[in-house]
Coordinates of C-alpha atoms and ligand atoms in Angstrom, one line a residue:
M6 CA 7.1 3.0 -6.1
K7 CA 4.2 4.8 -4.3
Y8 CA 1.2 2.9 -2.8
L9 CA -2.3 4.2 -2.2
I10 CA -5.6 2.9 -0.8
L11 CA -8.5 5.3 -1.5
V12 CA -11.7 4.5 0.3
G13 CA -15.1 5.9 -0.3
D14 CA -16.8 4.7 2.9
G15 CA -20.2 3.0 2.2
M16 CA -20.1 3.8 -1.5
G17 CA -21.7 0.5 -2.6
D18 CA -25.4 0.3 -2.9
F19 CA -28.4 -1.7 -4.3
P20 CA -30.3 -0.8 -7.5
V21 CA -32.5 2.3 -6.8
D22 CA -36.0 2.7 -8.4
E23 CA -35.6 6.5 -8.8
L24 CA -32.4 5.6 -10.9
D25 CA -34.3 3.1 -13.2
G26 CA -32.6 0.3 -11.3
K27 CA -29.1 1.8 -11.4
T28 CA -27.1 2.5 -8.3
P29 CA -25.7 5.9 -7.2
L30 CA -22.1 4.6 -8.1
E31 CA -23.3 3.6 -11.5
V32 CA -24.8 7.0 -12.4
A33 CA -22.1 9.0 -10.8
H34 CA -19.8 10.9 -13.0
I35 CA -16.4 9.6 -12.0
P36 CA -14.1 9.8 -14.9
M37 CA -10.8 9.4 -13.0
I38 CA -11.9 6.3 -11.2
D39 CA -13.4 4.8 -14.3
D40 CA -10.1 5.4 -16.3
L41 CA -8.1 3.6 -13.6
C42 CA -10.6 0.8 -13.5
R43 CA -10.6 0.2 -17.4
K44 CA -6.7 0.1 -17.4
G45 CA -6.4 -1.8 -14.1
E46 CA -7.4 -5.0 -12.5
F47 CA -11.0 -5.2 -11.2
F48 CA -12.3 -7.7 -8.6
L49 CA -14.6 -8.2 -5.6
N50 CA -13.2 -8.1 -2.1
Y51 CA -14.9 -9.9 0.8
T52 CA -14.1 -7.1 3.5
V53 CA -16.3 -8.6 6.2
P54 CA -15.5 -12.2 7.2
N55 CA -18.5 -14.5 8.0
G56 CA -20.1 -14.1 11.3
Y57 CA -18.8 -10.5 11.8
P58 CA -21.1 -7.4 11.8
P59 CA -20.4 -5.2 8.7
G60 CA -19.1 -2.4 10.7
S61 CA -16.6 0.2 9.4
D62 CA -14.2 -1.0 12.1
V63 CA -14.1 -4.6 10.9
A64 CA -14.2 -3.7 7.1
N65 CA -11.4 -1.2 7.3
M66 CA -9.3 -3.4 9.5
S67 CA -9.5 -5.9 6.6
L68 CA -8.5 -3.1 4.2
M69 CA -5.6 -2.3 6.3
G70 CA -4.4 -5.9 6.0
Y71 CA -5.4 -7.2 9.3
D72 CA -7.6 -10.2 9.7
P73 CA -10.5 -9.2 12.0
A74 CA -10.8 -12.8 13.2
E75 CA -7.2 -12.5 14.6
Y76 CA -7.1 -8.8 15.7
Y77 CA -10.6 -7.5 16.1
T78 CA -11.3 -6.8 19.8
G79 CA -13.9 -4.1 19.6
R80 CA -14.4 -0.5 18.5
A81 CA -13.4 1.3 21.7
P82 CA -9.8 0.2 21.7
L83 CA -9.3 1.6 18.3
E84 CA -10.8 4.9 19.4
A85 CA -8.6 4.7 22.4
A86 CA -5.5 4.3 20.1
A87 CA -6.7 7.4 18.1
M88 CA -7.0 9.5 21.2
G89 CA -3.4 8.5 22.2
I90 CA -4.6 6.4 25.1
K91 CA -2.3 3.3 26.0
L92 CA -4.2 0.5 27.6
A93 CA -2.5 -1.8 30.2
P94 CA -2.9 -5.6 29.6
D95 CA -5.5 -5.6 32.4
E96 CA -7.4 -2.7 31.1
I97 CA -10.5 -2.7 28.8
A98 CA -11.8 0.4 26.8
F99 CA -15.5 0.8 26.6
R100 CA -17.2 3.3 24.4
C101 CA -19.0 5.8 26.6
N102 CA -22.0 7.5 25.0
M103 CA -23.7 10.4 26.5
V104 CA -27.4 9.3 26.2
T105 CA -30.9 10.3 27.2
L106 CA -32.8 7.6 28.9
D107 CA -36.4 7.7 30.1
H108 CA -37.3 5.8 33.3
G109 CA -40.8 4.4 33.3
A110 CA -42.7 2.3 35.9
G111 CA -40.7 0.0 38.0
S112 CA -37.3 -0.6 36.5
Q113 CA -38.5 0.0 32.9
V114 CA -35.9 2.1 30.9
S115 CA -36.1 3.2 27.3
M116 CA -33.5 5.0 24.9
R117 CA -34.9 8.3 24.0
D118 CA -31.6 9.6 22.3
F119 CA -28.4 7.6 21.7
C120 CA -26.3 10.9 21.4
A121 CA -28.1 13.2 24.0
G122 CA -29.1 15.6 21.2
H123 CA -25.6 15.8 19.7
I124 CA -24.3 17.4 22.9
T125 CA -21.5 19.9 22.1
N126 CA -17.9 19.4 23.1
E127 CA -17.9 22.1 25.7
E128 CA -20.8 20.7 27.5
S129 CA -19.9 17.0 27.4
H130 CA -16.3 17.7 28.4
R131 CA -17.6 19.5 31.6
L132 CA -19.6 16.4 32.2
I133 CA -16.9 14.1 31.7
A134 CA -14.6 16.1 33.9
D135 CA -17.1 16.1 36.7
L136 CA -17.8 12.3 36.3
E137 CA -14.1 11.7 36.5
A138 CA -13.8 13.9 39.6
E139 CA -16.9 12.5 41.5
C140 CA -17.5 9.0 40.2
A141 CA -14.2 7.5 39.0
T142 CA -12.5 4.9 41.1
E143 CA -9.4 2.8 40.7
Q144 CA -11.5 0.5 38.3
F145 CA -13.3 3.2 36.3
H146 CA -12.0 6.2 34.5
F147 CA -13.7 8.6 32.0
K148 CA -11.8 10.0 29.0
A149 CA -13.3 13.0 27.1
G150 CA -13.7 12.4 23.3
V151 CA -15.9 14.3 20.8
S152 CA -19.6 15.5 21.3
Y153 CA -21.3 12.3 22.7
R154 CA -18.6 9.9 21.9
H155 CA -16.3 9.3 25.0
L156 CA -14.4 6.4 26.6
M157 CA -14.5 4.6 29.9
I158 CA -11.4 2.7 30.8
F159 CA -12.2 -0.2 33.1
K160 CA -9.4 -2.1 35.0
G161 CA -10.1 -5.7 35.8
E162 CA -11.9 -8.9 34.6
H163 CA -14.6 -8.4 32.0
P164 CA -17.9 -8.6 33.9
G165 CA -19.1 -11.0 31.3
F166 CA -22.3 -9.3 30.2
I167 CA -22.8 -8.6 26.4
T168 CA -23.1 -4.9 25.6
V169 CA -25.2 -3.4 22.6
P170 CA -24.8 -0.2 20.6
P171 CA -27.2 2.5 21.7
H172 CA -28.0 3.6 18.2
D173 CA -29.6 0.1 17.5
Y174 CA -32.2 1.0 20.2
I175 CA -33.5 4.5 19.3
E176 CA -36.8 4.9 21.0
Q177 CA -37.0 1.4 22.2
E178 CA -37.0 -0.2 25.5
V179 CA -33.5 -1.2 26.9
T180 CA -34.5 -2.4 30.3
D181 CA -32.9 -5.9 30.1
H182 CA -29.6 -4.4 28.6
F183 CA -29.6 -1.8 31.4
Q184 CA -30.2 -4.3 34.2
K185 CA -27.0 -6.2 33.0
Y186 CA -24.7 -3.4 34.3
L187 CA -26.8 -3.1 37.5
A188 CA -26.4 -6.8 38.3
Q189 CA -22.7 -6.2 39.1
P190 CA -22.2 -4.3 42.4
E191 CA -19.4 -2.1 41.3
W192 CA -21.1 -1.1 38.1
K193 CA -24.3 -0.5 39.9
T194 CA -22.5 1.9 42.2
L195 CA -20.9 3.7 39.3
L196 CA -24.1 4.2 37.3
E197 CA -26.1 5.2 40.4
K198 CA -23.6 7.9 41.1
T199 CA -23.5 8.9 37.5
K200 CA -27.2 9.2 37.2
K201 CA -27.3 11.4 40.4
L202 CA -24.6 13.7 39.2
L203 CA -26.0 14.1 35.7
A204 CA -29.6 14.7 37.0
N205 CA -28.7 17.9 38.9
H206 CA -25.9 19.1 36.6
P207 CA -26.1 22.8 35.5
V208 CA -25.2 21.6 31.9
N209 CA -28.3 19.5 31.7
Q210 CA -30.5 22.0 33.5
K211 CA -29.5 24.5 30.8
R212 CA -30.1 22.0 28.0
I213 CA -33.6 21.2 29.3
A214 CA -34.4 24.8 29.6
E215 CA -33.3 25.2 25.9
G216 CA -35.6 22.4 24.9
K217 CA -32.7 20.0 24.2
N218 CA -32.2 16.4 25.3
P219 CA -30.1 16.3 28.5
A220 CA -27.3 13.7 29.0
T221 CA -29.0 11.6 31.7
M222 CA -26.7 8.5 31.6
V223 CA -23.6 7.1 30.0
W224 CA -24.1 4.0 27.9
L225 CA -21.0 1.6 27.8
W226 CA -20.4 -0.7 24.8
G227 CA -18.1 -1.7 21.9
E228 CA -15.4 -2.7 24.5
G229 CA -12.1 -4.5 24.1
K230 CA -8.6 -4.8 25.1
M231 CA -5.9 -3.3 22.8
P232 CA -5.0 -5.6 20.0
S233 CA -1.4 -6.1 19.4
V234 CA -0.7 -5.9 15.7
P235 CA 2.4 -5.9 13.7
T236 CA 2.8 -2.5 12.0
L237 CA 2.8 -2.2 8.2
T238 CA 6.4 -1.0 8.4
N239 CA 7.4 -4.3 10.0
R240 CA 5.3 -6.4 7.7
F241 CA 6.1 -4.7 4.4
N242 CA 9.0 -2.3 5.0
I243 CA 7.1 0.8 4.1
T244 CA 6.3 4.1 5.8
G245 CA 2.8 5.6 5.4
T246 CA 0.2 8.1 6.5
M247 CA -3.5 7.6 7.4
I248 CA -5.8 10.5 6.3
S249 CA -9.4 10.4 7.8
A250 CA -11.8 12.5 9.7
V251 CA -12.9 9.5 11.8
D252 CA -11.3 8.3 15.0
L253 CA -11.8 4.7 14.1
L254 CA -9.6 5.1 11.1
K255 CA -7.0 7.1 13.0
G256 CA -6.8 4.3 15.6
L257 CA -6.3 1.8 12.9
G258 CA -3.6 4.1 11.5
V259 CA -1.9 4.2 14.9
L260 CA -2.0 0.5 15.3
G261 CA -0.6 0.0 11.8
G262 CA 2.3 2.3 12.6
L263 CA 1.2 5.0 10.2
S264 CA 1.6 8.7 10.7
I265 CA -1.7 10.5 11.4
V266 CA -2.5 13.7 9.8
N267 CA -5.4 15.9 11.3
V268 CA -6.6 17.9 8.4
P269 CA -8.4 21.2 9.5
G270 CA -12.1 21.2 8.3
A271 CA -12.2 17.3 7.8
T272 CA -15.8 16.8 9.1
G273 CA -16.8 13.3 8.0
Y274 CA -19.7 15.0 6.1
I275 CA -20.2 16.2 2.5
D276 CA -18.9 19.7 3.6
T277 CA -15.5 18.1 4.5
N278 CA -12.2 19.8 3.4
Y279 CA -11.6 17.7 0.2
A280 CA -8.7 19.9 -1.0
G281 CA -7.0 19.7 2.5
K282 CA -7.2 15.9 2.4
A283 CA -5.9 15.5 -1.1
Q284 CA -3.1 17.9 -0.3
A285 CA -2.2 16.0 2.9
A286 CA -1.9 12.8 0.8
I287 CA 0.3 14.6 -1.8
N288 CA 2.5 15.9 0.9
A289 CA 2.7 12.6 2.6
L290 CA 3.8 10.7 -0.7
K291 CA 6.6 13.2 -1.2
N292 CA 8.7 11.4 1.5
Q293 CA 6.7 8.3 2.4
D294 CA 5.7 5.2 0.5
F295 CA 2.0 4.6 1.4
V296 CA -1.1 6.7 2.0
F297 CA -4.6 5.4 3.2
V298 CA -7.2 8.1 2.5
H299 CA -10.7 7.5 3.9
L300 CA -13.7 9.6 2.9
E301 CA -16.7 9.2 5.2
A302 CA -19.2 11.3 3.4
P303 CA -20.8 8.6 1.1
D304 CA -21.6 6.5 4.2
E305 CA -23.2 9.4 6.0
A306 CA -25.4 10.1 2.9
G307 CA -26.4 6.3 2.9
H308 CA -27.3 6.5 6.6
Q309 CA -29.5 9.6 6.0
G310 CA -31.0 8.0 2.9
S311 CA -30.1 10.9 0.8
L312 CA -29.8 9.8 -2.8
Q313 CA -28.4 13.2 -4.1
D314 CA -25.9 13.6 -1.3
K315 CA -24.6 10.1 -2.0
I316 CA -24.1 10.7 -5.7
T317 CA -22.5 14.1 -4.9
A318 CA -20.2 12.5 -2.3
I319 CA -19.0 9.8 -4.8
E320 CA -18.4 12.5 -7.5
D321 CA -16.5 14.6 -5.1
F322 CA -14.4 11.6 -4.1
D323 CA -13.5 11.2 -7.7
A324 CA -12.9 14.8 -8.7
R325 CA -11.5 16.2 -5.4
I326 CA -9.6 13.4 -3.9
V327 CA -8.6 10.7 -6.4
K328 CA -7.9 13.0 -9.4
P329 CA -5.7 15.6 -7.7
I330 CA -3.6 12.8 -6.0
I331 CA -3.2 10.8 -9.2
E332 CA -2.3 13.9 -11.3
D333 CA 0.3 15.0 -8.9
L334 CA 2.0 11.6 -9.0
R335 CA 1.9 11.7 -12.8
T336 CA 3.3 15.3 -12.8
R337 CA 6.2 14.1 -10.7
N338 CA 6.8 10.9 -12.8
E339 CA 6.3 8.7 -9.8
D340 CA 5.5 5.1 -10.3
F341 CA 2.5 4.1 -8.3
R342 CA 0.1 1.4 -7.5
V343 CA -3.4 2.5 -6.3
V344 CA -6.5 0.6 -5.0
V345 CA -9.7 2.4 -5.1
T346 CA -12.4 0.8 -3.1
M347 CA -14.9 1.0 -0.2
D348 CA -15.2 -0.8 3.1
H349 CA -18.8 -1.9 2.6
F350 CA -22.1 -1.0 1.1
T351 CA -24.4 1.4 2.9
P352 CA -27.6 0.9 0.8
L353 CA -29.9 4.0 0.8
A354 CA -32.9 1.6 1.1
L355 CA -31.6 0.2 4.4
R356 CA -29.7 3.1 5.8
T357 CA -27.3 0.8 7.4
H358 CA -24.3 -1.4 6.4
V359 CA -24.4 -4.8 4.6
S360 CA -21.6 -7.2 4.1
D361 CA -21.6 -7.8 0.3
P362 CA -18.2 -8.1 -1.2
V363 CA -17.0 -4.7 -2.4
P364 CA -16.0 -3.7 -6.0
T365 CA -12.2 -2.9 -6.1
L366 CA -9.8 -1.7 -8.7
L367 CA -6.0 -2.0 -8.6
Y368 CA -4.1 0.2 -11.1
D369 CA -0.4 0.1 -11.6
S370 CA 1.1 3.2 -13.4
R371 CA 3.4 1.0 -15.5
E372 CA 0.2 -0.5 -17.2
Q373 CA 1.8 -4.0 -17.7
V374 CA -1.5 -5.9 -17.2
K375 CA -4.4 -6.2 -19.6
G376 CA -6.9 -3.7 -18.2
S377 CA -10.4 -4.8 -17.2
G378 CA -12.2 -2.4 -19.7
Q379 CA -14.8 -1.8 -17.3
S380 CA -16.4 1.1 -15.6
F381 CA -16.3 1.1 -11.7
Y382 CA -19.7 0.1 -10.1
E383 CA -21.2 -2.9 -8.5
K384 CA -22.8 -4.8 -11.4
S385 CA -20.0 -4.4 -13.7
C386 CA -17.7 -5.8 -11.1
T387 CA -19.9 -8.7 -10.2
E388 CA -20.2 -9.7 -14.0
Y389 CA -16.7 -9.2 -14.6
D390 CA -15.7 -11.3 -11.6
A391 CA -18.1 -14.0 -12.6
V392 CA -16.0 -14.3 -15.8
E393 CA -12.6 -13.7 -14.4
N394 CA -13.1 -15.5 -11.1
N395 CA -10.4 -13.3 -9.4
S396 CA -12.3 -12.2 -6.2
I397 CA -10.4 -12.0 -2.9
K398 CA -12.3 -14.1 -0.4
A399 CA -10.2 -13.0 2.6
G400 CA -10.3 -9.2 2.5
H401 CA -7.2 -8.7 4.6
K402 CA -5.1 -10.3 1.9
M403 CA -5.9 -7.5 -0.7
I404 CA -3.0 -5.4 0.8
E405 CA -0.6 -8.1 -0.2
K406 CA -1.8 -7.8 -3.8
L407 CA -1.2 -4.1 -3.6
L408 CA 2.2 -4.1 -1.8
V409 CA 3.9 -7.5 -2.8
H410 CA 4.5 -7.4 -6.6
K411 CA 7.1 -7.5 -9.3
Ligands
LIG27 ZN1 -17.8 2.3 6.8

């Protein structure tokens, strides 16, 4: 038996006026997913526990079968896992964004740009290397990631302040948040040295000359210790692979004991290498039991508020990810059980995530259950669920429904 979880990130949405009150998922042409849904089980899954932010980290942790209430420590440790960084028990990983801050009168600070103009790898890696050489201490170390997204590894007791994501404060004042770091003597020293190094750095002088936002500061947030989770191999006696363009998902895969495939050209956008991702899943299923395939593109379209891109991303998910993988399993006469779902909604109207329960289908190729008879979209699932009353209230239990069966 082969097992699959196929995730279209942020596919869910609210009714859209331009679509006569339908959703992108409802109007999208997704014949393979609809067919699996009609012949399979169909239910709502609560991927975001009460009191948790509807982040991709929390929601995908649920989909991987880990209760966020038990295992979620922050986004940064998941990214550290993806980067192959091992944290000691007394170390805390912080996401380290390259940002552009504006300093006004007195101590006033505002967030001009949470990503320093999408600074390139080449530029930011030079900055991180120089920060590590000039500003690192026994307590603070910088690790280079991608573009503006890096990590700072801190050794010691958590300083106790609450951090905030910089993308929540675009063009807003962040004085109070910035002051929290400065209230701690070692952190103040670190940030003052950082500010000085960045202010005179040739990389930034060149960016300013080119009319681009310089990286004037690092913004530290999303921190946590490395969670210790049982692998899926230990829990369910399966081997598997994670296929995603996103570090967060790769990190979850590492923690879950899955193999990680880096697909060339997997970008996280609608231009991603669909064929490469589908082929990676097909290859993995030749000698492993399980794949988790994650497609970021519908979420990105939701954040951009682009209706057409969102529909395109959902249709591509069906035609270029789900269909080729399922067809290959059928060609090889493999029995399989597949979940098609999303982690959360990213409604176009809000351009951010919400924590509504997500429509989910579970199809077993042996077709021993009475199928739902439904097409796959939000309202059909809500209405069907109201009759069948089979929703999964604790999202991390869904994987048991997939993997533990007759
Ligand atoms: Zn997501």
